Coordinates of C-alpha atoms and ligand atoms in Angstrom, one line a residue:
M1 CA 67.1 127.9 99.0
P2 CA 70.0 125.4 98.7
I3 CA 72.7 125.8 101.3
E4 CA 76.1 126.9 99.9
L5 CA 78.7 124.5 101.2
P6 CA 82.3 125.3 101.4
D7 CA 84.8 123.3 99.4
Y8 CA 85.5 120.1 101.4
R9 CA 89.3 120.7 101.0
D10 CA 89.2 124.2 102.5
K11 CA 91.1 124.4 105.8
S12 CA 91.2 127.1 108.4
P13 CA 94.8 128.2 109.2
E14 CA 94.4 126.4 112.6
V15 CA 93.4 123.1 110.9
A16 CA 96.1 123.5 108.2
L17 CA 98.7 123.9 111.0
R18 CA 97.4 120.7 112.7
F19 CA 97.9 118.7 109.5
E20 CA 101.4 120.1 109.2
R21 CA 102.2 118.9 112.7
I22 CA 100.7 115.5 112.0
N23 CA 102.7 115.2 108.7
H24 CA 105.9 115.7 110.7
R25 CA 105.2 112.8 113.0
P26 CA 106.7 109.4 112.4
V27 CA 104.9 106.9 110.2
V28 CA 103.4 104.1 112.3
L29 CA 101.7 102.1 109.6
H30 CA 102.8 102.0 106.0
V31 CA 100.6 100.1 103.6
D32 CA 102.6 99.7 100.5
R33 CA 101.0 98.7 97.2
V34 CA 99.0 96.0 98.9
G35 CA 96.9 93.7 96.7
K36 CA 94.9 90.6 97.5
T37 CA 93.3 88.0 95.2
F38 CA 91.3 85.1 96.7
A39 CA 91.0 81.8 94.9
S40 CA 87.3 80.8 94.8
R41 CA 85.2 78.1 93.1
H42 CA 84.3 80.6 90.4
G43 CA 87.9 81.6 89.8
P44 CA 90.1 84.3 91.4
V45 CA 88.5 87.2 93.2
E46 CA 90.5 90.3 93.3
A47 CA 89.5 91.9 96.6
L48 CA 92.2 94.6 96.9
R49 CA 94.4 96.4 94.3
D50 CA 97.4 98.6 94.9
I51 CA 96.4 100.0 98.3
T52 CA 99.0 102.5 99.5
F53 CA 98.6 104.9 102.4
Q54 CA 100.4 105.8 105.7
V55 CA 99.1 106.4 109.2
R56 CA 101.2 108.7 111.4
H57 CA 101.8 108.6 115.1
R58 CA 98.5 109.3 117.1
E59 CA 96.6 109.9 113.9
F60 CA 93.0 108.8 113.6
V61 CA 92.4 107.4 110.1
C62 CA 89.1 106.0 108.9
I63 CA 88.6 103.7 106.0
I64 CA 85.3 103.9 104.3
G65 CA 83.6 102.1 101.5
K66 CA 80.6 100.0 100.6
S67 CA 80.0 96.5 101.9
G68 CA 82.2 94.1 99.9
C69 CA 84.9 96.6 98.9
G70 CA 87.6 94.8 100.9
K71 CA 87.7 96.7 104.2
S72 CA 87.7 93.6 106.4
T73 CA 90.2 91.9 104.1
L74 CA 92.5 94.9 104.4
V75 CA 92.2 95.0 108.2
R76 CA 92.8 91.3 108.5
I77 CA 96.0 91.8 106.4
L78 CA 97.1 94.6 108.7
A79 CA 96.4 92.4 111.7
G80 CA 98.6 89.7 110.2
L81 CA 95.7 87.3 109.9
E82 CA 95.7 87.1 106.2
S83 CA 98.6 87.3 103.7
T84 CA 99.0 89.8 100.9
S85 CA 99.1 88.7 97.2
N86 CA 101.2 91.9 96.4
G87 CA 102.9 94.6 98.3
R88 CA 103.8 94.8 102.0
V89 CA 102.7 96.2 105.3
L90 CA 105.3 98.0 107.5
L91 CA 104.7 98.7 111.2
N92 CA 107.2 101.2 112.4
G93 CA 109.3 100.4 109.4
R94 CA 109.3 96.7 110.0
Q95 CA 107.4 94.2 107.9
A96 CA 104.8 92.4 110.0
H97 CA 103.7 89.0 108.8
E98 CA 102.1 87.6 111.9
P99 CA 99.6 88.7 114.4
G100 CA 101.1 90.4 117.4
P101 CA 100.2 92.4 120.5
D102 CA 101.6 95.5 118.7
R103 CA 98.3 95.6 116.7
G104 CA 95.1 95.6 118.8
M105 CA 91.9 94.6 117.2
V106 CA 88.2 95.4 117.9
F107 CA 85.6 93.7 115.7
Q108 CA 81.9 94.3 115.1
G109 CA 81.0 91.0 116.7
Y110 CA 81.3 90.7 120.4
T111 CA 84.5 88.7 120.9
L112 CA 84.8 88.7 124.7
F113 CA 85.4 85.3 126.3
P114 CA 82.0 84.5 127.8
W115 CA 83.3 82.3 130.5
L116 CA 85.6 85.0 131.9
T117 CA 84.7 88.1 133.9
V118 CA 85.4 91.6 132.5
K119 CA 88.6 91.8 134.5
K120 CA 89.8 88.4 133.4
N121 CA 89.0 89.2 129.8
V122 CA 91.2 92.3 130.0
M123 CA 93.9 90.4 131.9
F124 CA 94.0 87.6 129.4
G125 CA 96.5 89.1 126.9
L126 CA 98.6 90.4 129.7
R127 CA 98.9 87.0 131.3
C128 CA 99.6 85.4 127.9
R129 CA 102.6 87.8 127.6
G130 CA 103.9 86.7 130.9
K131 CA 102.8 89.3 133.4
F132 CA 102.3 88.0 136.9
P133 CA 98.7 87.9 138.1
A134 CA 98.9 90.8 140.5
E135 CA 100.5 93.1 138.0
A136 CA 98.1 92.0 135.2
E137 CA 95.2 92.6 137.5
R138 CA 96.5 96.1 138.4
D139 CA 97.0 97.0 134.7
A140 CA 93.6 95.5 133.8
M141 CA 91.8 97.6 136.4
E142 CA 93.4 100.8 135.1
W143 CA 92.1 100.1 131.6
I144 CA 88.7 99.1 133.0
E145 CA 88.6 102.4 134.8
M146 CA 89.6 104.2 131.6
V147 CA 86.5 102.9 129.9
G148 CA 84.3 103.6 132.9
L149 CA 83.5 100.0 133.8
T150 CA 85.0 99.7 137.3
P151 CA 81.7 98.7 138.9
F152 CA 81.4 95.8 136.4
A153 CA 84.9 94.4 136.7
N154 CA 83.5 91.1 138.1
A155 CA 80.5 90.9 135.8
Y156 CA 80.4 88.4 132.9
P157 CA 79.9 89.5 129.3
R158 CA 76.3 88.2 129.2
Q159 CA 75.4 90.7 131.9
L160 CA 76.6 93.7 129.8
S161 CA 74.9 95.7 127.1
G162 CA 76.4 95.8 123.6
G163 CA 78.0 99.2 124.2
M164 CA 79.6 98.0 127.4
K165 CA 80.9 94.8 125.8
Q166 CA 82.7 96.9 123.1
R167 CA 84.2 99.1 125.9
V168 CA 85.6 96.0 127.4
A169 CA 86.9 94.9 124.0
I170 CA 88.6 98.3 123.7
A171 CA 90.1 98.0 127.1
R172 CA 91.4 94.5 126.3
A173 CA 93.0 95.7 123.1
L174 CA 94.6 98.8 124.7
A175 CA 95.9 96.8 127.7
N176 CA 98.5 95.3 125.4
Q177 CA 99.7 98.9 124.6
P178 CA 99.5 98.3 120.8
Q179 CA 101.3 100.6 118.3
I180 CA 98.0 100.8 116.5
L181 CA 94.4 99.9 117.3
L182 CA 92.6 98.3 114.3
M183 CA 88.8 98.6 114.5
D184 CA 86.6 96.9 112.0
E185 CA 83.1 98.4 112.2
P186 CA 83.2 98.1 116.0
F187 CA 79.9 100.0 116.6
G188 CA 78.1 98.5 113.6
A189 CA 75.8 96.3 115.7
L190 CA 74.8 99.0 118.2
D191 CA 71.6 101.1 118.1
A192 CA 72.0 104.7 116.9
Q193 CA 72.1 106.4 120.3
T194 CA 74.6 104.0 121.8
R195 CA 76.7 104.2 118.7
A196 CA 76.9 108.0 119.0
K197 CA 77.9 107.8 122.6
M198 CA 80.6 105.2 121.8
Q199 CA 82.0 107.5 119.1
S200 CA 82.4 110.4 121.6
Y201 CA 83.8 107.9 124.1
L202 CA 86.4 106.6 121.7
L203 CA 87.5 110.1 120.9
D204 CA 87.9 110.8 124.7
I205 CA 90.0 107.6 125.1
W206 CA 92.1 108.5 122.0
Q207 CA 92.8 111.9 123.5
N208 CA 94.0 110.4 126.7
V209 CA 96.0 107.4 125.5
E210 CA 99.0 107.4 123.3
V211 CA 97.6 105.3 120.5
T212 CA 97.1 105.5 116.8
I213 CA 93.8 104.3 115.4
L214 CA 92.7 102.8 112.1
F215 CA 88.9 102.6 112.1
I216 CA 86.9 100.9 109.4
T217 CA 83.3 101.9 108.8
H218 CA 80.7 102.3 106.1
D219 CA 78.9 105.1 108.0
L220 CA 79.6 108.5 106.6
D221 CA 78.8 110.5 109.7
E222 CA 80.9 108.2 111.8
A223 CA 83.9 108.6 109.5
V224 CA 83.7 112.4 109.3
F225 CA 83.1 112.8 113.1
L226 CA 86.1 110.6 114.1
A227 CA 88.8 111.0 111.5
D228 CA 91.8 113.2 110.8
R229 CA 91.9 111.6 107.4
I230 CA 89.5 109.3 105.5
V231 CA 90.7 106.7 103.0
V232 CA 87.8 106.2 100.6
L233 CA 87.7 102.8 98.9
D234 CA 85.9 101.8 95.7
A235 CA 84.8 98.3 95.1
N236 CA 85.6 95.4 92.6
P237 CA 88.5 95.4 93.1
G238 CA 88.8 97.4 96.3
R239 CA 91.1 100.4 95.6
I240 CA 91.7 103.8 96.9
E241 CA 89.5 106.4 95.3
E242 CA 90.6 109.4 97.4
I243 CA 92.2 110.3 100.7
I244 CA 90.4 113.2 102.4
E245 CA 91.9 115.4 105.1
V246 CA 88.9 116.3 107.3
P247 CA 89.0 120.1 107.7
L248 CA 87.5 120.1 111.1
P249 CA 89.2 121.2 114.3
R250 CA 89.7 119.1 117.5
L251 CA 88.1 118.7 120.0
R252 CA 84.8 117.7 118.4
D253 CA 81.4 117.2 119.9
E254 CA 77.9 116.6 118.5
T255 CA 77.5 120.3 117.5
I256 CA 80.0 119.5 114.7
F257 CA 77.4 117.5 112.8
L258 CA 75.8 120.8 111.7
D259 CA 79.0 122.5 110.7
P260 CA 79.0 123.4 107.0
R261 CA 82.5 121.9 106.7
F262 CA 81.2 118.6 108.1
L263 CA 78.4 118.6 105.6
A264 CA 80.8 119.4 102.8
V265 CA 83.0 116.4 103.5
K266 CA 79.9 114.2 104.0
K267 CA 78.6 115.3 100.6
R268 CA 81.9 114.5 99.0
L269 CA 81.8 111.0 100.5
E270 CA 78.3 110.5 99.3
D271 CA 79.2 111.5 95.8
I272 CA 82.2 109.2 95.6
I273 CA 80.7 106.2 97.3
Y274 CA 77.2 106.2 96.0
Q275 CA 77.6 107.5 92.5
T276 CA 78.6 104.1 91.0
S277 CA 76.6 102.1 93.6
Q278 CA 73.4 100.1 93.2
E279 CA 74.6 97.3 91.0
N280 CA 77.2 95.8 93.3
S281 CA 76.1 95.7 96.9
G282 CA 77.8 92.4 97.7
D283 CA 76.9 91.8 101.3
T284 CA 79.6 89.6 102.7
E285 CA 78.3 89.4 106.3
E286 CA 76.4 86.2 105.6
R287 CA 79.3 84.5 103.9
F288 CA 81.7 85.4 106.6
P289 CA 79.6 85.3 109.7
I290 CA 80.7 87.2 112.8
K291 CA 81.5 83.9 114.7
R292 CA 84.7 83.8 112.6
E293 CA 85.9 87.0 114.3
E294 CA 85.8 85.2 117.7
R295 CA 88.4 82.7 116.5
L296 CA 90.5 85.5 115.0
V297 CA 90.7 87.4 118.2
R298 CA 92.1 84.3 119.9
D299 CA 95.0 84.3 117.4
I300 CA 95.9 87.9 118.4
L301 CA 95.8 87.9 122.1
Ligands
ADP401 N1 88.3 84.1 102.3 C1 87.7 84.6 101.1 N2 87.6 83.9 100.0 C2 87.1 84.4 98.9 N3 86.6 85.6 98.8 C3 86.7 86.4 99.8 C4 87.3 86.0 101.1 N4 87.2 87.0 102.0 C5 86.6 88.0 101.3 N5 86.4 87.7 100.0 C6 85.8 88.6 99.0 O1 86.5 89.8 99.0 C7 85.7 90.9 98.8 C8 85.9 91.9 100.0 O2 85.3 91.3 101.2 P1 85.4 92.1 102.6 O3 86.8 92.4 102.8 O4 84.7 91.2 103.6 O5 84.6 93.4 102.3 P2 84.0 94.5 103.3 O6 84.6 94.3 104.7 O7 84.3 95.8 102.7 O8 82.5 94.3 103.3 C9 84.3 90.4 98.7 O9 84.0 90.3 97.3 C10 84.4 89.0 99.3 O10 83.4 88.2 98.7
MG402 MG1 83.6 94.0 106.6

């Protein structure tokens, strides 16, 4: 017998109230009619068209879409690493053209400096911004504690597992106290179990730190588990198909994966993302290898 799923838009009074509260908070990030066209050997490639959405203070927003739909392009624009062809990006009402410590970044590829210890990696941005060594070290150790890596403060990245490296990357980004944390498929290279742990972990951190998160993924479960709202992108050119308010309460744990409301949202995402699929699964990872992210991070810190 097929299971009857609720409408993915149905909210309990508790969840509806939560969204009402969120919608009264100030807008941290305003993406306003952003478009991006690349020049390529085969002519112009329109990667993004008319992207408009807002992220409010301490909201957790996920952007989801197939490979090649422009997610990384969008996040690079938000980070100030790429220009827009149209539209603008406002951070706390101000236009942001260049990378800055007000936007923290965590990429899929491991971007720690291999020649620095965990502690020195986290201190790096703080020192760049003029903090004295003792103060930078104290701050860094607090963030390392927050991600549970105190015993590894003097270890080098090569001595850490993938999940641990990403925890350091999160600590390093948060140490700058960014207005928004931009995460581009940060757990994409991890095995399923580690990935699930990292998701719970990230929610814990988000609950304890005053930070707004924009998280890019192509994983449906990950998006529904993490997000308050999900911005669903369609490809060629990348544009917004729908913005979904996830009707699930906080706090969330693994039991939520079996919740009919969870399944209803996931089904909706499947319907939108995979209905037109098959023909254009442009995999961009090979053309823009992860190594590139390493260089980008250096521009931000
Ligand atoms: N620097 C670039 N020059 C030309 N085309 C690009 C460039 N960066 C991205 N693209 C194109 O823009 C589209 C979106 O890419 P990307 O943002 O990497 O997608 P996603 O992260 O969703 O997989 C793809 O068609 C890709 O080939
Ligand atoms: Mg990408």
